[in-house]
Amino acid sequence: MKYIWLIPLLPGLGALVNGVVGIRAFSRKASGLLACATMTVALGLSLAAFWQLLALPTGARAYDVVIAQWIPKIPLATRNGFAAFEVPWGFRLDPLSGMMLLVVTGIGLLIHVYSTAYMADEPRGGVARFFCYLNLFCFFMLMLVLGNNFLVMFVGWEGVGLCSYLLIGYWYEKKSAADAGKKAFITNRIGDWGFVLGVFLVYYTFGTFDFRAVQNAAAAMPIETHFGVLSAICLLLFVGAIGKSAQIPLYVWLPDAMEGPTPVSALIHAATMVTAGVYMVGRNAVLFSHAPMVMEIVAIVGVLTALMAASIGLVQYDIKRVLAYSTVSQLGYMFTAMGVGAFSAGAFHLMTHAFFKALLFLGSGSVIHAVAGEQDMRHMGGLKKYQPVTFATMMIGTLSIAGIVPLAGFFSKDEILSRAFLANKAVWVIAVLTAFMTAFYMFRLMSMTFFGNYRGPAWETTGHGAAALAATHGVKHPADPHAHGRAQRSDHEVTHGPAEPHDETGKDDHAHAQGHGPWHGPHESPAAMTYPLQALAVGAIIAGFVGIPAALGGGNTIEKFLEPSFTAAAASETAGAEVRPRTDATEEHETAHVSAAVEIGLMAFSVLVALAGISLAYKVYVTSPEISEQLAERWAGAHRLLLNKYYVDELYNGTIIAGTMAGGRKLWTFDRNVVDGAVNGTSWLTVISSWFSGLTDRTVVDGLVNFIGWIVQEGSLLFRRFQTGLVQNYALLMLFGIFAFVSIYLFVR
Amino acid sequence: MITPVHYMLLSAALFIIGVVGVMVRKNIIIIFMSIELILNAVNINLVAFSAQLQNGIGQVFAIFVIAVAAAEAAVGLGIILAFYRNKETINIDEMNLMRS
Amino acid sequence: MAQAIAFYFIAACILGFAVLVVTTRDTVHSVLFLVLDFLFVAALYVLLGAQFLAAIQVLVYAGGIVVLYLFVVMLVNLKRPPEAHEDPHRRTKLGFGLAAAVLLELGAIAVYGSVNPAAPMPATPAIPVSGNTEQVGWLLYTSYLIPFEIASMLLLVAMIGAIVLAKREL
């Protein structure tokens, strides 16, 4: 456990080596192996640290390591006089960060392995670059997770944003990818602004950055009934979380982030980075539970995001976009949990979601890989027989996210639903509706992809002539642009996928050697891709068992395990001596499970809802596909609305972006007319006044000077005659002086 | 009876001879010697009054005058040498480098 | 009477040699006349009872300064007569006139002074030594010590200055 600081450092080192040396020197395999090796060691260390953490008694499960001082002590003004501003490179292992640690390193490792196969077609330096970014991401993410104060967390927070930008724009030759990266970065920046302000306010209020000190200080403060300083802090931090975790209104970047390679989507935009906001809220659970107003806002934002994203997901055709909206929706779920005070339920859902969403993304990557970069589900179908492993694992993931009984998603989602039911019925209703939609769109995805008949283009079974290549490339530009709608036009560009770079670089020989040159039809992916799928499928099944609620005879282990991270004094060694402040979390905890019967009823209901969604989707998309078209026609307006994602992007374009640009143009006009005019006017005035002063100078001043000179010249006519340059004439003057003095003596005395 | 008036007259005559020498000669060495004559005239006056007043203060001043004369002669002759080396002349009428 | 004869003789010699110094064409002769002039001035000092000063006059003037003049006269090897060039702006006549006027005035003052003698000066404090040399030395080392030191400093500076000026490579 002493070496937890090595956990982030190892991927960082891998990134350094891959970035500095690898891009030029390493082969694909070497860079992949290096990245995987660092992650493997990190995972091993994490497991060991986690094991040691479990061995500690419940109250003392927190461990701090400070490896160096970052910012030495500076006295800085706070609300209560001066405090020492100091920031150590400190890492903390406690139940919450331990769980996140395992999620990040575990899923990170699986995705690294997956990427070695998925990115195999990239040019050599590109692979090293990819793994460099991926390792760098892990480094920052682990920093974020392990940091024991706000600033170290902020380093990770910004770092993952940077890596997200780099990885979304990995295919930077493609304008849509570069734009998506920029969009993600800028949108995140808005959130980071809030986060930074929150951190400043934290320092100003508490005089420290350390999570534990802040928690203890906050726990001593009364719960705010009005909007006070804690509420302000929480609101600002939540703005940060909104940006990072893609909630309303800053969620727009996440669907576009699907421009990145699929493993990136799985790791960053499903499993880890986007959950950083949730993690951060959980990290500051004590603060948030002291600000009930902000908690309400969190819950409302979360549940609305869940509903909205799920509804958009109902009609999307791009397989990755469906998953992206699903991710947004599930993140909304997590925030709902946080908002109703069920911090451990939110964190639990975070963990299970990491498993099944990473599984689904990797599965979709496998599918895309199989159909040569196609992402439009209307051109898939019937892939079950070509990709049995992918189908089976994705089915597990789908059932898990839908919340079918023994799978991971069931327990976590049900926990959130029951807590929401206790807290607020309206929230619960919306959450259940979202659960229904989730089941529906996920099964729609499965149906369109794996069931039914294959709808994609034909493929050559023999040889690789020009026709085969034409067919391959023809896939990428379906001949029916009208069906997609305007908003999805960018999706055509998305469909280039991983097949593109070798097309562009023209390394066909090499591509043939890899066996990916001409497309031989849908096929199962290589083992390096399917093994992570299977591992994640196992995770998606069993991850929920740590959180079997009491109503079903389980101990809800995860909640008890995580509980200390969400209360203030539990983390400190003197827990027994202090009066333990009662927080919302503990109160909720005591009242949460009053009625086992109600809870079982709720569970049954949610399962029924999920099953209803699944069966409806099966009916609509498998048994009688024409219904979907009829539905789309009957509700054409709603359909179009959803297809265009509620026109939020257009709204932002129309208001904020256009407003900014119009404002910029106004400022430019102002600049040109008023400022430039003022400058020009000033210079004109200067010219005029200088002309006058020049005139004055020439006439008055010069005249005066010349006049004085003239006086001197004329007046010197007399004295000039004495200046002969002859010594003896000067002596004569002296003699004259003597004569004068003697005369004075003679006549005056 | 020789009174101080005689010495004063002698002194005045010697002084005027020196002055005339300074005024009329163009050989700068002779001009310097005329200056020595002037200084001697002063000394005669000082010593005469010293004798008249029966104290030695006048003689002390005469000694100072001699010291100054020695210094003046040394520096002045050095200047003459340096000038002669540059201009090959000791004619005071040609020493007008400062004239515009 | 003998004193008067001596004075007039010495005064005549002083003035005569002084006129010769000023008027002689040959510079070397002029210097030699100067030596004679200085020697007669020394004799006048003896007549006035200032033996120490007379000795100094002989040693410093006749022995030191005039030798210096002679050296310079020998060193400046004149190729053309120094009086050749004449500046047109010279005011020699004016100089003569002024000199004559000053002489007349001085003479007038002296005669006037002898006719109307000034009030006698108050008696100076007695000096505890007798004899001319002791008297001068006593004054130099008591009342006039600082001027004496300054004079020595002046001579030192003049010496250095003369060396620097006369050096061939300045």
Tab-separated table of N, CA and C in Angstrom, chain A residues 107-224:
chain	number	residue	atom	x	y	z
A	107	ILE	N	-10.417	-2.385	-16.036
A	107	ILE	CA	-11.010	-2.167	-17.354
A	107	ILE	C	-9.990	-1.548	-18.294
A	108	GLY	N	-9.142	-0.705	-17.727
A	108	GLY	CA	-8.082	-0.124	-18.545
A	108	GLY	C	-7.202	-1.188	-19.159
A	109	LEU	N	-6.829	-2.161	-18.366
A	109	LEU	CA	-5.981	-3.230	-18.907
A	109	LEU	C	-6.705	-3.984	-20.019
A	110	LEU	N	-7.983	-4.335	-19.757
A	110	LEU	CA	-8.729	-5.091	-20.778
A	110	LEU	C	-8.800	-4.291	-22.073
A	111	ILE	N	-9.013	-2.989	-21.925
A	111	ILE	CA	-9.156	-2.185	-23.141
A	111	ILE	C	-7.811	-2.019	-23.833
A	112	HIS	N	-6.747	-1.967	-23.062
A	112	HIS	CA	-5.424	-1.933	-23.693
A	112	HIS	C	-5.215	-3.187	-24.534
A	113	VAL	N	-5.574	-4.325	-23.938
A	113	VAL	CA	-5.397	-5.583	-24.681
A	113	VAL	C	-6.244	-5.561	-25.952
A	114	TYR	N	-7.494	-5.114	-25.782
A	114	TYR	CA	-8.414	-5.050	-26.913
A	114	TYR	C	-7.837	-4.151	-28.008
A	115	SER	N	-7.248	-3.052	-27.564
A	115	SER	CA	-6.748	-2.088	-28.541
A	115	SER	C	-5.618	-2.649	-29.379
A	116	THR	N	-4.818	-3.542	-28.801
A	116	THR	CA	-3.713	-4.083	-29.591
A	116	THR	C	-4.236	-4.724	-30.865
A	117	ALA	N	-5.422	-5.349	-30.767
A	117	ALA	CA	-5.986	-5.939	-31.980
A	117	ALA	C	-6.739	-4.900	-32.796
A	118	TYR	N	-7.487	-4.036	-32.076
A	118	TYR	CA	-8.353	-3.111	-32.798
A	118	TYR	C	-7.541	-2.117	-33.606
A	119	MET	N	-6.413	-1.713	-33.048
A	119	MET	CA	-5.619	-0.692	-33.726
A	119	MET	C	-4.535	-1.294	-34.608
A	120	ALA	N	-4.630	-2.597	-34.864
A	120	ALA	CA	-3.535	-3.258	-35.580
A	120	ALA	C	-3.353	-2.715	-36.987
A	121	ASP	N	-4.404	-2.108	-37.553
A	121	ASP	CA	-4.278	-1.639	-38.927
A	121	ASP	C	-3.675	-0.248	-39.026
A	122	GLU	N	-3.468	0.360	-37.894
A	122	GLU	CA	-2.916	1.715	-37.917
A	122	GLU	C	-1.464	1.678	-38.362
A	123	PRO	N	-0.975	2.797	-38.897
A	123	PRO	CA	0.468	2.849	-39.161
A	123	PRO	C	1.252	2.762	-37.850
A	124	ARG	N	2.506	2.411	-37.999
A	124	ARG	CA	3.307	2.038	-36.830
A	124	ARG	C	3.371	3.149	-35.777
A	125	GLY	N	3.756	4.331	-36.233
A	125	GLY	CA	3.854	5.424	-35.268
A	125	GLY	C	2.512	5.753	-34.660
A	126	GLY	N	1.453	5.576	-35.435
A	126	GLY	CA	0.125	5.872	-34.928
A	126	GLY	C	-0.248	4.992	-33.761
A	127	VAL	N	0.149	3.720	-33.848
A	127	VAL	CA	-0.161	2.810	-32.743
A	127	VAL	C	0.557	3.268	-31.484
A	128	ALA	N	1.823	3.606	-31.633
A	128	ALA	CA	2.574	4.060	-30.460
A	128	ALA	C	1.954	5.327	-29.901
A	129	ARG	N	1.537	6.198	-30.807
A	129	ARG	CA	0.890	7.432	-30.351
A	129	ARG	C	-0.388	7.110	-29.581
A	130	PHE	N	-1.158	6.182	-30.152
A	130	PHE	CA	-2.403	5.801	-29.502
A	130	PHE	C	-2.149	5.272	-28.102
A	131	PHE	N	-1.165	4.374	-27.998
A	131	PHE	CA	-0.925	3.794	-26.672
A	131	PHE	C	-0.315	4.815	-25.735
A	132	CYS	N	0.443	5.720	-26.298
A	132	CYS	CA	0.971	6.804	-25.465
A	132	CYS	C	-0.167	7.590	-24.857
A	133	TYR	N	-1.143	7.975	-25.692
A	133	TYR	CA	-2.282	8.733	-25.182
A	133	TYR	C	-3.059	7.918	-24.161
A	134	LEU	N	-3.242	6.627	-24.506
A	134	LEU	CA	-4.067	5.784	-23.641
A	134	LEU	C	-3.407	5.638	-22.275
A	135	ASN	N	-2.093	5.405	-22.293
A	135	ASN	CA	-1.381	5.292	-21.025
A	135	ASN	C	-1.397	6.609	-20.274
A	136	LEU	N	-1.250	7.670	-21.007
A	136	LEU	CA	-1.276	8.983	-20.366
A	136	LEU	C	-2.631	9.213	-19.723
A	137	PHE	N	-3.654	8.792	-20.436
A	137	PHE	CA	-4.987	8.914	-19.860
A	137	PHE	C	-5.071	8.148	-18.551
A	138	CYS	N	-4.580	6.913	-18.556
A	138	CYS	CA	-4.645	6.115	-17.325
A	138	CYS	C	-3.879	6.808	-16.213
A	139	PHE	N	-2.739	7.353	-16.560
A	139	PHE	CA	-1.944	8.086	-15.568
A	139	PHE	C	-2.756	9.195	-14.927
A	140	PHE	N	-3.381	9.999	-15.758
A	140	PHE	CA	-4.124	11.131	-15.202
A	140	PHE	C	-5.365	10.663	-14.459
A	141	MET	N	-6.006	9.630	-15.008
A	141	MET	CA	-7.218	9.152	-14.353
A	141	MET	C	-6.886	8.615	-12.971
A	142	LEU	N	-5.780	7.885	-12.892
A	142	LEU	CA	-5.409	7.344	-11.580
A	142	LEU	C	-4.999	8.469	-10.644
A	143	MET	N	-4.393	9.467	-11.195
A	143	MET	CA	-4.060	10.642	-10.388
A	143	MET	C	-5.326	11.273	-9.842
A	144	LEU	N	-6.297	11.392	-10.693
A	144	LEU	CA	-7.581	11.968	-10.290
A	144	LEU	C	-8.187	11.145	-9.175
A	145	VAL	N	-8.121	9.823	-9.354
A	145	VAL	CA	-8.782	8.948	-8.399
A	145	VAL	C	-8.040	8.943	-7.073
A	146	LEU	N	-6.725	8.921	-7.151
A	146	LEU	CA	-5.954	8.731	-5.933
A	146	LEU	C	-5.623	10.028	-5.220
A	147	GLY	N	-5.730	11.137	-5.884
A	147	GLY	CA	-5.326	12.397	-5.265
A	147	GLY	C	-6.024	12.633	-3.945
A	148	ASN	N	-5.264	13.090	-2.975
A	148	ASN	CA	-5.886	13.289	-1.672
A	148	ASN	C	-6.209	14.745	-1.415
A	149	ASN	N	-6.033	15.585	-2.421
A	149	ASN	CA	-6.509	16.947	-2.251
A	149	ASN	C	-7.021	17.450	-3.587
A	150	PHE	N	-7.669	18.592	-3.498
A	150	PHE	CA	-8.372	19.068	-4.678
A	150	PHE	C	-7.433	19.354	-5.838
A	151	LEU	N	-6.244	19.837	-5.520
A	151	LEU	CA	-5.396	20.251	-6.632
A	151	LEU	C	-4.796	19.064	-7.365
A	152	VAL	N	-4.411	18.030	-6.628
A	152	VAL	CA	-3.918	16.841	-7.320
A	152	VAL	C	-5.035	16.245	-8.153
A	153	MET	N	-6.235	16.262	-7.570
A	153	MET	CA	-7.385	15.792	-8.342
A	153	MET	C	-7.560	16.643	-9.584
A	154	PHE	N	-7.327	17.937	-9.425
A	154	PHE	CA	-7.509	18.834	-10.561
A	154	PHE	C	-6.491	18.545	-11.657
A	155	VAL	N	-5.273	18.191	-11.239
A	155	VAL	CA	-4.274	17.806	-12.234
A	155	VAL	C	-4.805	16.646	-13.066
A	156	GLY	N	-5.304	15.630	-12.365
A	156	GLY	CA	-5.870	14.501	-13.092
A	156	GLY	C	-7.067	14.912	-13.916
A	157	TRP	N	-7.874	15.756	-13.337
A	157	TRP	CA	-9.118	16.216	-13.984
A	157	TRP	C	-8.805	16.875	-15.321
A	158	GLU	N	-7.847	17.771	-15.297
A	158	GLU	CA	-7.458	18.442	-16.538
A	158	GLU	C	-6.751	17.475	-17.473
A	159	GLY	N	-5.931	16.609	-16.889
A	159	GLY	CA	-5.171	15.669	-17.710
A	159	GLY	C	-6.076	14.744	-18.488
A	160	VAL	N	-7.112	14.216	-17.826
A	160	VAL	CA	-7.989	13.324	-18.575
A	160	VAL	C	-8.733	14.088	-19.648
A	161	GLY	N	-9.052	15.361	-19.352
A	161	GLY	CA	-9.687	16.164	-20.398
A	161	GLY	C	-8.779	16.296	-21.603
A	162	LEU	N	-7.505	16.537	-21.310
A	162	LEU	CA	-6.522	16.657	-22.402
A	162	LEU	C	-6.440	15.368	-23.198
A	163	CYS	N	-6.326	14.240	-22.479
A	163	CYS	CA	-6.192	12.960	-23.179
A	163	CYS	C	-7.452	12.652	-23.972
A	164	SER	N	-8.590	13.010	-23.385
A	164	SER	CA	-9.845	12.800	-24.107
A	164	SER	C	-9.810	13.561	-25.424
A	165	TYR	N	-9.350	14.803	-25.340
A	165	TYR	CA	-9.248	15.616	-26.554
A	165	TYR	C	-8.309	14.965	-27.560
A	166	LEU	N	-7.155	14.518	-27.061
A	166	LEU	CA	-6.170	13.920	-27.957
A	166	LEU	C	-6.725	12.664	-28.612
A	167	LEU	N	-7.461	11.871	-27.819
A	167	LEU	CA	-7.907	10.581	-28.342
A	167	LEU	C	-9.134	10.730	-29.228
A	168	ILE	N	-9.999	11.676	-28.889
A	168	ILE	CA	-11.138	11.889	-29.793
A	168	ILE	C	-10.617	12.354	-31.142
A	169	GLY	N	-9.633	13.235	-31.078
A	169	GLY	CA	-9.069	13.723	-32.328
A	169	GLY	C	-7.928	12.871	-32.824
A	170	TYR	N	-7.970	11.591	-32.463
A	170	TYR	CA	-6.842	10.743	-32.841
A	170	TYR	C	-6.670	10.695	-34.353
A	171	TRP	N	-7.812	10.568	-35.051
A	171	TRP	CA	-7.713	10.629	-36.522
A	171	TRP	C	-7.839	12.080	-36.934
A	172	TYR	N	-6.819	12.810	-36.665
A	172	TYR	CA	-6.944	14.258	-36.782
A	172	TYR	C	-6.988	14.721	-38.223
A	173	GLU	N	-6.686	13.781	-39.160
A	173	GLU	CA	-6.800	14.200	-40.560
A	173	GLU	C	-8.252	14.442	-40.915
A	174	LYS	N	-9.140	13.821	-40.107
A	174	LYS	CA	-10.557	13.910	-40.408
A	174	LYS	C	-11.129	15.114	-39.690
A	175	LYS	N	-11.785	15.995	-40.453
A	175	LYS	CA	-12.224	17.240	-39.831
A	175	LYS	C	-13.231	16.989	-38.727
A	176	SER	N	-14.130	16.039	-38.942
A	176	SER	CA	-15.157	15.828	-37.930
A	176	SER	C	-14.532	15.364	-36.624
A	177	ALA	N	-13.477	14.540	-36.709
A	177	ALA	CA	-12.830	14.074	-35.487
A	177	ALA	C	-12.140	15.225	-34.776
A	178	ALA	N	-11.434	16.028	-35.538
A	178	ALA	CA	-10.752	17.168	-34.907
A	178	ALA	C	-11.759	18.109	-34.282
A	179	ASP	N	-12.882	18.316	-35.018
A	179	ASP	CA	-13.915	19.203	-34.465
A	179	ASP	C	-14.509	18.635	-33.193
A	180	ALA	N	-14.746	17.306	-33.224
A	180	ALA	CA	-15.328	16.689	-32.041
A	180	ALA	C	-14.395	16.823	-30.853
A	181	GLY	N	-13.102	16.658	-31.112
A	181	GLY	CA	-12.138	16.824	-30.026
A	181	GLY	C	-12.201	18.221	-29.461
A	182	LYS	N	-12.253	19.205	-30.379
A	182	LYS	CA	-12.303	20.587	-29.904
A	182	LYS	C	-13.584	20.832	-29.113
A	183	LYS	N	-14.664	20.266	-29.628
A	183	LYS	CA	-15.946	20.471	-28.953
A	183	LYS	C	-15.886	19.915	-27.542
A	184	ALA	N	-15.344	18.685	-27.436
A	184	ALA	CA	-15.237	18.074	-26.116
A	184	ALA	C	-14.376	18.934	-25.209
A	185	PHE	N	-13.288	19.383	-25.734
A	185	PHE	CA	-12.352	20.154	-24.898
A	185	PHE	C	-12.998	21.452	-24.425
A	186	ILE	N	-13.645	22.136	-25.356
A	186	ILE	CA	-14.197	23.443	-24.990
A	186	ILE	C	-15.366	23.279	-24.040
A	187	THR	N	-16.211	22.276	-24.317
A	187	THR	CA	-17.333	22.066	-23.421
A	187	THR	C	-16.836	21.710	-22.023
A	188	ASN	N	-15.823	20.853	-21.986
A	188	ASN	CA	-15.252	20.499	-20.692
A	188	ASN	C	-14.702	21.722	-19.994
A	189	ARG	N	-14.188	22.624	-20.781
A	189	ARG	CA	-13.573	23.814	-20.184
A	189	ARG	C	-14.592	24.615	-19.382
A	190	ILE	N	-15.824	24.653	-19.914
A	190	ILE	CA	-16.865	25.377	-19.169
A	190	ILE	C	-17.043	24.736	-17.801
A	191	GLY	N	-17.084	23.390	-17.818
A	191	GLY	CA	-17.211	22.706	-16.543
A	191	GLY	C	-16.012	22.939	-15.652
A	192	ASP	N	-14.828	22.892	-16.241
A	192	ASP	CA	-13.616	23.067	-15.434
A	192	ASP	C	-13.577	24.439	-14.793
A	193	TRP	N	-14.140	25.390	-15.493
A	193	TRP	CA	-14.231	26.733	-14.919
A	193	TRP	C	-14.979	26.678	-13.591
A	194	GLY	N	-16.125	25.994	-13.615
A	194	GLY	CA	-16.868	25.848	-12.369
A	194	GLY	C	-16.071	25.112	-11.324
A	195	PHE	N	-15.401	24.066	-11.756
A	195	PHE	CA	-14.641	23.259	-10.800
A	195	PHE	C	-13.541	24.088	-10.152
A	196	VAL	N	-12.835	24.842	-10.970
A	196	VAL	CA	-11.743	25.653	-10.418
A	196	VAL	C	-12.284	26.676	-9.440
A	197	LEU	N	-13.381	27.317	-9.823
A	197	LEU	CA	-13.968	28.297	-8.899
A	197	LEU	C	-14.364	27.615	-7.605
A	198	GLY	N	-14.924	26.411	-7.735
A	198	GLY	CA	-15.300	25.668	-6.537
A	198	GLY	C	-14.091	25.399	-5.672
A	199	VAL	N	-12.995	25.015	-6.302
A	199	VAL	CA	-11.791	24.715	-5.532
A	199	VAL	C	-11.282	25.975	-4.840
A	200	PHE	N	-11.320	27.088	-5.564
A	200	PHE	CA	-10.903	28.340	-4.926
A	200	PHE	C	-11.751	28.621	-3.698
A	201	LEU	N	-13.040	28.441	-3.887
A	201	LEU	CA	-13.952	28.733	-2.786
A	201	LEU	C	-13.708	27.775	-1.631
A	202	VAL	N	-13.382	26.542	-1.947
A	202	VAL	CA	-13.055	25.586	-0.896
A	202	VAL	C	-11.877	26.101	-0.108
A	203	TYR	N	-10.853	26.535	-0.800
A	203	TYR	CA	-9.685	27.034	-0.063
A	203	TYR	C	-10.055	28.267	0.744
A	204	TYR	N	-10.816	29.138	0.112
A	204	TYR	CA	-11.163	30.373	0.806
A	204	TYR	C	-11.986	30.079	2.053
A	205	THR	N	-12.794	29.039	1.970
A	205	THR	CA	-13.659	28.735	3.098
A	205	THR	C	-12.929	27.946	4.174
A	206	PHE	N	-12.200	26.923	3.740
A	206	PHE	CA	-11.643	26.003	4.729
A	206	PHE	C	-10.146	26.186	4.933
A	207	GLY	N	-9.474	26.857	4.045
A	207	GLY	CA	-8.041	27.059	4.220
A	207	GLY	C	-7.209	25.840	3.945
A	208	THR	N	-7.773	24.876	3.275
A	208	THR	CA	-7.000	23.683	2.959
A	208	THR	C	-7.578	23.043	1.715
A	209	PHE	N	-6.797	22.161	1.116
A	209	PHE	CA	-7.279	21.428	-0.057
A	209	PHE	C	-7.510	19.967	0.257
A	210	ASP	N	-7.071	19.553	1.407
A	210	ASP	CA	-7.120	18.131	1.710
A	210	ASP	C	-8.574	17.685	1.853
A	211	PHE	N	-8.915	16.584	1.188
A	211	PHE	CA	-10.302	16.128	1.213
A	211	PHE	C	-10.762	15.860	2.636
A	212	ARG	N	-9.891	15.193	3.395
A	212	ARG	CA	-10.321	14.783	4.721
A	212	ARG	C	-10.545	15.996	5.606
A	213	ALA	N	-9.606	16.955	5.528
A	213	ALA	CA	-9.747	18.153	6.358
A	213	ALA	C	-10.991	18.929	5.962
A	214	VAL	N	-11.215	19.020	4.643
A	214	VAL	CA	-12.399	19.734	4.192
A	214	VAL	C	-13.651	19.044	4.689
A	215	GLN	N	-13.650	17.705	4.594
A	215	GLN	CA	-14.838	16.959	5.047
A	215	GLN	C	-15.089	17.182	6.518
A	216	ASN	N	-14.020	17.078	7.299
A	216	ASN	CA	-14.217	17.239	8.733
A	216	ASN	C	-14.706	18.642	9.058
A	217	ALA	N	-14.133	19.633	8.333
A	217	ALA	CA	-14.558	20.999	8.597
A	217	ALA	C	-16.010	21.198	8.182
A	218	ALA	N	-16.351	20.612	7.032
A	218	ALA	CA	-17.716	20.789	6.547
A	218	ALA	C	-18.713	20.074	7.440
A	219	ALA	N	-18.298	18.929	7.957
A	219	ALA	CA	-19.210	18.168	8.797
A	219	ALA	C	-19.551	18.945	10.052
A	220	ALA	N	-18.623	19.788	10.482
A	220	ALA	CA	-18.875	20.569	11.685
A	220	ALA	C	-19.814	21.732	11.423
A	221	MET	N	-20.053	22.033	10.146
A	221	MET	CA	-20.931	23.158	9.839
A	221	MET	C	-22.369	22.660	9.772
A	222	PRO	N	-23.315	23.544	10.041
A	222	PRO	CA	-24.716	23.097	9.997
A	222	PRO	C	-25.164	22.860	8.566
A	223	ILE	N	-26.148	22.012	8.447
A	223	ILE	CA	-26.717	21.773	7.120
A	223	ILE	C	-27.436	23.041	6.677
A	224	GLU	N	-27.152	23.427	5.451
A	224	GLU	CA	-27.638	24.728	5.025
A	224	GLU	C	-29.063	24.641	4.525
